[in-house]
Amino acid sequence: MLQTKKISSVELTQTFLGRIAQHNPNINAYIALDEAKSLAQAKAADALIAAGKAEPLTGIPIAQKDIFCAKDWPTTCGSKMLANFVAPYDAHVITQFDAVGAVNLGKTNMDEFAMGSSNETSYFGGVKNPWDTERVPGGSSGGSAAAVAARLCAAATGTDTGGSIRQPASLCGFTGLKPTYGVVSRYGMIAFASSLDQAGPMAKSAEDCALMMNVMAGFDERDSTSLNREKEDYTRDLAKPLQGLRVGLPKEFFAEGLDAGVGKVIDEAIAAYKKLGAEIVEISLPNTGLSIPVYYVLAPAEASSNLSRYDGVRYGHRTAEYSDLMDMYCKSRAEGFGAEVKRRILIGTYVLSAGYYDAYYLKAQQIRRLIAEDFVEAFKQCDVIMGPAAPSTAFKAGEKVDDPVAMYLQDIYTISTNLAGLPGMSVPAGFSNGLPVGLQIIGNYFDEARMLNVAHQYQQVTDWHLQMPQGIE
Ligand code: GLN
């Protein structure tokens, strides 16, 4: 419609801003809006379109997870620690969207420093799941998730350290992709666990995710883990038939702990793939059960190091009254961080301490390698791996806040791909008791285009991804 000038980017942006004004007070998906800035970008996009210089995402309003620094925008990472922080520069991802003339519609709510699976650790309050507002949207990219599900944006960005794109995609019923580690630059993306963090698209369809990937992916010399690979067109394989595709089903993903209603939806999705010509192969990822314990040694270790920069000196929260420098550090951090972040810092510093490093951190790194090798073996037998993205549908707000381990288990099917650096996605596959269920597709390294093809072909014969929650039309 933008290209045929049936609508302008200014009108489109106004439409979304209107929907946000109507629904955000209830949903709490956005924590920063700036109408003037968004509309100025929309106007500039309209000029590009008029000049015939439009690219696929020119003029498209995108919601940005508040983990990305965006120049002159508040950038809080969901924390009191950064509640007063206005970013002085753009993250690489933001620069990339600016370069194609996309519109930044606002910054979205998230679990504090991306630690959580329900968005309930945010300093700015929880986010409601648009499918049932008593339930959580998942996390940590909960604001982006609710914004996509409630159509409060055309698409959004998220980050996924252990499941934070795929688990909310499953709980809110949209398509989300975590790319291969190193494909999207982490420059300007506030660090949680640097060896696991990866940004990716959250959108209605696989096709939209492919268009987002075309903008987000690419080499950036400012991130030492950014991979210098040739630019890809992620839409290139969307139309390929799936005849002969080998789909691996890891038996560990269908064992105890999987909700029966979710399991049924996944079985039906697999049946649909068989009809599309896929061959099913039973595989095993024997170390799956170790992925959560390994992650909860490594991610807190990296977090404790990354979060040491918040000392009240250079930027972020500083306590009002203190006696000396040490007192200032202690009080600023005690006041600025929430309980989950403190828990991670304590665990992280413990596992890195001289007496325990070998027993915990080193051991976890060794098991991380075994988990990655499980996938190497599995991909000898299949092209993609499928299973559930999350063990349950959206749960009630408050249900798991006092039980961190139950919360951690939300990522049982997603976390091993982060440990291995592999790409994974969640695709809407149906409903259980009226709540969305996501099918997870895991690909080999750099196989995003194939995964998007596999998802897109399914979306040609199903309409789960087009369904909308009631009451927010
Ligand atoms: N839920 C996991 C955690 O709390 C993963 C979060 C993420 O992917 N950012 O750490």
PDB file of N, CA and C and ligand atoms in Angstrom, residues 65 67 110-118 121 139-141 159-168 178 192-193 196-198 292 295-296 299-300 340 344 404 407-411 414-415 418, ligand 1:
ATOM      1  N   LYS A  65      12.897  -3.068  20.960  1.00  0.00           N
ATOM      2  CA  LYS A  65      13.098  -3.495  22.353  1.00  0.00           C
ATOM      3  C   LYS A  65      14.001  -2.490  23.052  1.00  0.00           C
ATOM      4  N   ILE A  67      16.342  -2.564  24.816  1.00  0.00           N
ATOM      5  CA  ILE A  67      17.715  -3.001  25.069  1.00  0.00           C
ATOM      6  C   ILE A  67      18.667  -2.369  24.047  1.00  0.00           C
ATOM      7  N   MET A 110      10.414  -4.742  28.769  1.00  0.00           N
ATOM      8  CA  MET A 110      11.189  -5.994  28.781  1.00  0.00           C
ATOM      9  C   MET A 110      11.538  -6.359  30.214  1.00  0.00           C
ATOM     10  N   ASP A 111      11.879  -7.612  30.432  1.00  0.00           N
ATOM     11  CA  ASP A 111      12.411  -8.011  31.730  1.00  0.00           C
ATOM     12  C   ASP A 111      13.707  -7.253  31.975  1.00  0.00           C
ATOM     13  N   GLU A 112      13.963  -6.945  33.243  1.00  0.00           N
ATOM     14  CA  GLU A 112      15.140  -6.150  33.585  1.00  0.00           C
ATOM     15  C   GLU A 112      16.424  -6.813  33.061  1.00  0.00           C
ATOM     16  N   PHE A 113      17.166  -6.068  32.250  1.00  0.00           N
ATOM     17  CA  PHE A 113      18.400  -6.562  31.627  1.00  0.00           C
ATOM     18  C   PHE A 113      18.173  -7.898  30.912  1.00  0.00           C
ATOM     19  N   ALA A 114      16.949  -8.102  30.438  1.00  0.00           N
ATOM     20  CA  ALA A 114      16.579  -9.293  29.644  1.00  0.00           C
ATOM     21  C   ALA A 114      16.614 -10.582  30.466  1.00  0.00           C
ATOM     22  N   MET A 115      16.506 -10.438  31.780  1.00  0.00           N
ATOM     23  CA  MET A 115      16.525 -11.621  32.658  1.00  0.00           C
ATOM     24  C   MET A 115      15.103 -11.947  33.101  1.00  0.00           C
ATOM     25  N   GLY A 116      14.529 -12.939  32.471  1.00  0.00           N
ATOM     26  CA  GLY A 116      13.184 -13.341  32.841  1.00  0.00           C
ATOM     27  C   GLY A 116      12.468 -14.003  31.683  1.00  0.00           C
ATOM     28  N   SER A 117      11.312 -14.592  31.981  1.00  0.00           N
ATOM     29  CA  SER A 117      10.517 -15.294  30.960  1.00  0.00           C
ATOM     30  C   SER A 117       9.055 -14.860  31.002  1.00  0.00           C
ATOM     31  N   SER A 118       8.778 -13.733  31.657  1.00  0.00           N
ATOM     32  CA  SER A 118       7.379 -13.325  31.817  1.00  0.00           C
ATOM     33  C   SER A 118       7.187 -11.820  31.769  1.00  0.00           C
ATOM     34  N   THR A 121       9.916  -8.996  35.637  1.00  0.00           N
ATOM     35  CA  THR A 121      11.035  -8.389  36.362  1.00  0.00           C
ATOM     36  C   THR A 121      11.282  -6.945  35.925  1.00  0.00           C
ATOM     37  N   GLY A 139       8.807 -13.685  28.062  1.00  0.00           N
ATOM     38  CA  GLY A 139       9.892 -12.707  28.177  1.00  0.00           C
ATOM     39  C   GLY A 139      11.209 -13.325  27.733  1.00  0.00           C
ATOM     40  N   SER A 140      12.199 -12.543  27.676  1.00  0.00           N
ATOM     41  CA  SER A 140      12.246 -11.181  28.184  1.00  0.00           C
ATOM     42  C   SER A 140      11.700 -10.138  27.216  1.00  0.00           C
ATOM     43  N   SER A 141      11.500 -10.483  25.921  1.00  0.00           N
ATOM     44  CA  SER A 141      11.029  -9.474  24.960  1.00  0.00           C
ATOM     45  C   SER A 141       9.508  -9.346  25.012  1.00  0.00           C
ATOM     46  N   THR A 159      15.588  -9.631  21.517  1.00  0.00           N
ATOM     47  CA  THR A 159      16.873 -10.300  21.690  1.00  0.00           C
ATOM     48  C   THR A 159      16.606 -11.615  22.403  1.00  0.00           C
ATOM     49  N   ASP A 160      17.496 -12.561  22.158  1.00  0.00           N
ATOM     50  CA  ASP A 160      17.281 -13.924  22.634  1.00  0.00           C
ATOM     51  C   ASP A 160      18.608 -14.452  23.165  1.00  0.00           C
ATOM     52  N   THR A 161      18.692 -14.587  24.492  1.00  0.00           N
ATOM     53  CA  THR A 161      19.894 -15.091  25.152  1.00  0.00           C
ATOM     54  C   THR A 161      19.698 -16.553  25.520  1.00  0.00           C
ATOM     55  N   GLY A 162      18.425 -16.873  25.802  1.00  0.00           N
ATOM     56  CA  GLY A 162      18.102 -18.263  26.154  1.00  0.00           C
ATOM     57  C   GLY A 162      16.735 -18.663  25.621  1.00  0.00           C
ATOM     58  N   GLY A 163      16.034 -17.707  25.009  1.00  0.00           N
ATOM     59  CA  GLY A 163      14.694 -18.010  24.490  1.00  0.00           C
ATOM     60  C   GLY A 163      13.811 -16.782  24.348  1.00  0.00           C
ATOM     61  N   SER A 164      14.356 -15.612  24.616  1.00  0.00           N
ATOM     62  CA  SER A 164      13.551 -14.394  24.768  1.00  0.00           C
ATOM     63  C   SER A 164      12.868 -13.865  23.515  1.00  0.00           C
ATOM     64  N   ILE A 165      13.167 -14.428  22.346  1.00  0.00           N
ATOM     65  CA  ILE A 165      12.354 -14.128  21.165  1.00  0.00           C
ATOM     66  C   ILE A 165      11.347 -15.253  20.966  1.00  0.00           C
ATOM     67  N   ARG A 166      11.808 -16.501  21.080  1.00  0.00           N
ATOM     68  CA  ARG A 166      10.975 -17.653  20.715  1.00  0.00           C
ATOM     69  C   ARG A 166       9.901 -17.982  21.747  1.00  0.00           C
ATOM     70  N   GLN A 167      10.224 -17.898  23.031  1.00  0.00           N
ATOM     71  CA  GLN A 167       9.206 -18.220  24.043  1.00  0.00           C
ATOM     72  C   GLN A 167       8.067 -17.200  24.017  1.00  0.00           C
ATOM     73  N   PRO A 168       8.328 -15.884  23.981  1.00  0.00           N
ATOM     74  CA  PRO A 168       7.202 -14.944  23.834  1.00  0.00           C
ATOM     75  C   PRO A 168       6.475 -15.096  22.492  1.00  0.00           C
ATOM     76  N   LYS A 178      15.547 -16.229  16.174  1.00  0.00           N
ATOM     77  CA  LYS A 178      16.870 -15.940  16.749  1.00  0.00           C
ATOM     78  C   LYS A 178      17.918 -16.425  15.770  1.00  0.00           C
ATOM     79  N   PHE A 192      23.869  -8.638  28.227  1.00  0.00           N
ATOM     80  CA  PHE A 192      23.457  -9.506  29.350  1.00  0.00           C
ATOM     81  C   PHE A 192      24.499 -10.620  29.433  1.00  0.00           C
ATOM     82  N   ALA A 193      24.452 -11.586  28.520  1.00  0.00           N
ATOM     83  CA  ALA A 193      25.449 -12.658  28.478  1.00  0.00           C
ATOM     84  C   ALA A 193      26.011 -12.667  27.058  1.00  0.00           C
ATOM     85  N   LEU A 196      25.985 -15.360  24.333  1.00  0.00           N
ATOM     86  CA  LEU A 196      24.676 -15.960  24.025  1.00  0.00           C
ATOM     87  C   LEU A 196      23.714 -14.967  23.384  1.00  0.00           C
ATOM     88  N   ASP A 197      23.842 -13.681  23.716  1.00  0.00           N
ATOM     89  CA  ASP A 197      22.893 -12.654  23.245  1.00  0.00           C
ATOM     90  C   ASP A 197      22.881 -12.572  21.717  1.00  0.00           C
ATOM     91  N   GLN A 198      21.695 -12.534  21.151  1.00  0.00           N
ATOM     92  CA  GLN A 198      21.573 -12.315  19.711  1.00  0.00           C
ATOM     93  C   GLN A 198      20.229 -11.650  19.430  1.00  0.00           C
ATOM     94  N   ILE A 292      19.651 -26.199  30.902  1.00  0.00           N
ATOM     95  CA  ILE A 292      19.241 -25.153  31.858  1.00  0.00           C
ATOM     96  C   ILE A 292      20.308 -24.964  32.948  1.00  0.00           C
ATOM     97  N   TYR A 295      23.327 -23.195  31.417  1.00  0.00           N
ATOM     98  CA  TYR A 295      23.011 -21.787  31.128  1.00  0.00           C
ATOM     99  C   TYR A 295      23.032 -20.966  32.415  1.00  0.00           C
ATOM    100  N   TYR A 296      22.479 -21.522  33.505  1.00  0.00           N
ATOM    101  CA  TYR A 296      22.397 -20.744  34.750  1.00  0.00           C
ATOM    102  C   TYR A 296      23.693 -20.736  35.547  1.00  0.00           C
ATOM    103  N   ALA A 299      25.391 -17.897  31.949  1.00  0.00           N
ATOM    104  CA  ALA A 299      24.750 -16.589  31.730  1.00  0.00           C
ATOM    105  C   ALA A 299      24.948 -15.663  32.941  1.00  0.00           C
ATOM    106  N   PRO A 300      24.738 -16.147  34.184  1.00  0.00           N
ATOM    107  CA  PRO A 300      25.015 -15.262  35.323  1.00  0.00           C
ATOM    108  C   PRO A 300      26.495 -14.864  35.414  1.00  0.00           C
ATOM    109  N   GLU A 340      15.866 -10.195  40.671  1.00  0.00           N
ATOM    110  CA  GLU A 340      16.364 -11.230  39.763  1.00  0.00           C
ATOM    111  C   GLU A 340      17.777 -10.896  39.283  1.00  0.00           C
ATOM    112  N   ARG A 344      21.294 -13.063  39.890  1.00  0.00           N
ATOM    113  CA  ARG A 344      22.242 -13.489  38.844  1.00  0.00           C
ATOM    114  C   ARG A 344      23.659 -13.001  39.141  1.00  0.00           C
ATOM    115  N   PRO A 404      11.827 -19.263  40.984  1.00  0.00           N
ATOM    116  CA  PRO A 404      12.726 -18.994  39.853  1.00  0.00           C
ATOM    117  C   PRO A 404      12.991 -20.229  38.986  1.00  0.00           C
ATOM    118  N   MET A 407      10.289 -20.781  36.557  1.00  0.00           N
ATOM    119  CA  MET A 407      10.408 -19.752  35.517  1.00  0.00           C
ATOM    120  C   MET A 407      11.527 -20.131  34.542  1.00  0.00           C
ATOM    121  N   TYR A 408      12.672 -20.580  35.057  1.00  0.00           N
ATOM    122  CA  TYR A 408      13.815 -20.931  34.200  1.00  0.00           C
ATOM    123  C   TYR A 408      13.459 -22.057  33.230  1.00  0.00           C
ATOM    124  N   LEU A 409      12.570 -22.959  33.671  1.00  0.00           N
ATOM    125  CA  LEU A 409      12.220 -24.115  32.831  1.00  0.00           C
ATOM    126  C   LEU A 409      11.413 -23.729  31.583  1.00  0.00           C
ATOM    127  N   GLN A 410      10.900 -22.507  31.531  1.00  0.00           N
ATOM    128  CA  GLN A 410      10.210 -22.045  30.328  1.00  0.00           C
ATOM    129  C   GLN A 410      11.100 -22.156  29.085  1.00  0.00           C
ATOM    130  N   ASP A 411      12.420 -22.113  29.289  1.00  0.00           N
ATOM    131  CA  ASP A 411      13.347 -22.101  28.156  1.00  0.00           C
ATOM    132  C   ASP A 411      13.976 -23.461  27.877  1.00  0.00           C
ATOM    133  N   THR A 414      14.518 -24.031  24.226  1.00  0.00           N
ATOM    134  CA  THR A 414      15.175 -22.988  23.421  1.00  0.00           C
ATOM    135  C   THR A 414      16.643 -22.770  23.789  1.00  0.00           C
ATOM    136  N   ILE A 415      16.972 -23.000  25.052  1.00  0.00           N
ATOM    137  CA  ILE A 415      18.259 -22.554  25.591  1.00  0.00           C
ATOM    138  C   ILE A 415      19.458 -23.277  24.957  1.00  0.00           C
ATOM    139  N   ASN A 418      20.997 -21.504  21.966  1.00  0.00           N
ATOM    140  CA  ASN A 418      21.871 -20.365  22.309  1.00  0.00           C
ATOM    141  C   ASN A 418      23.242 -20.875  22.728  1.00  0.00           C
TER     142      ASN A 418
HETATM  143  N1  GLN B   1      14.544 -16.592  30.354  1.00  0.00           N
HETATM  144  C1  GLN B   1      15.965 -16.633  30.209  1.00  0.00           C
HETATM  145  C2  GLN B   1      16.602 -15.832  31.312  1.00  0.00           C
HETATM  146  O1  GLN B   1      15.933 -15.379  32.165  1.00  0.00           O
HETATM  147  C3  GLN B   1      16.384 -16.124  28.869  1.00  0.00           C
HETATM  148  C4  GLN B   1      16.223 -14.659  28.725  1.00  0.00           C
HETATM  149  C5  GLN B   1      16.704 -14.148  27.402  1.00  0.00           C
HETATM  150  O2  GLN B   1      16.727 -14.874  26.400  1.00  0.00           O
HETATM  151  N2  GLN B   1      17.103 -12.884  27.396  1.00  0.00           N
HETATM  152  O3  GLN B   1      17.766 -15.644  31.359  1.00  0.00           O
END
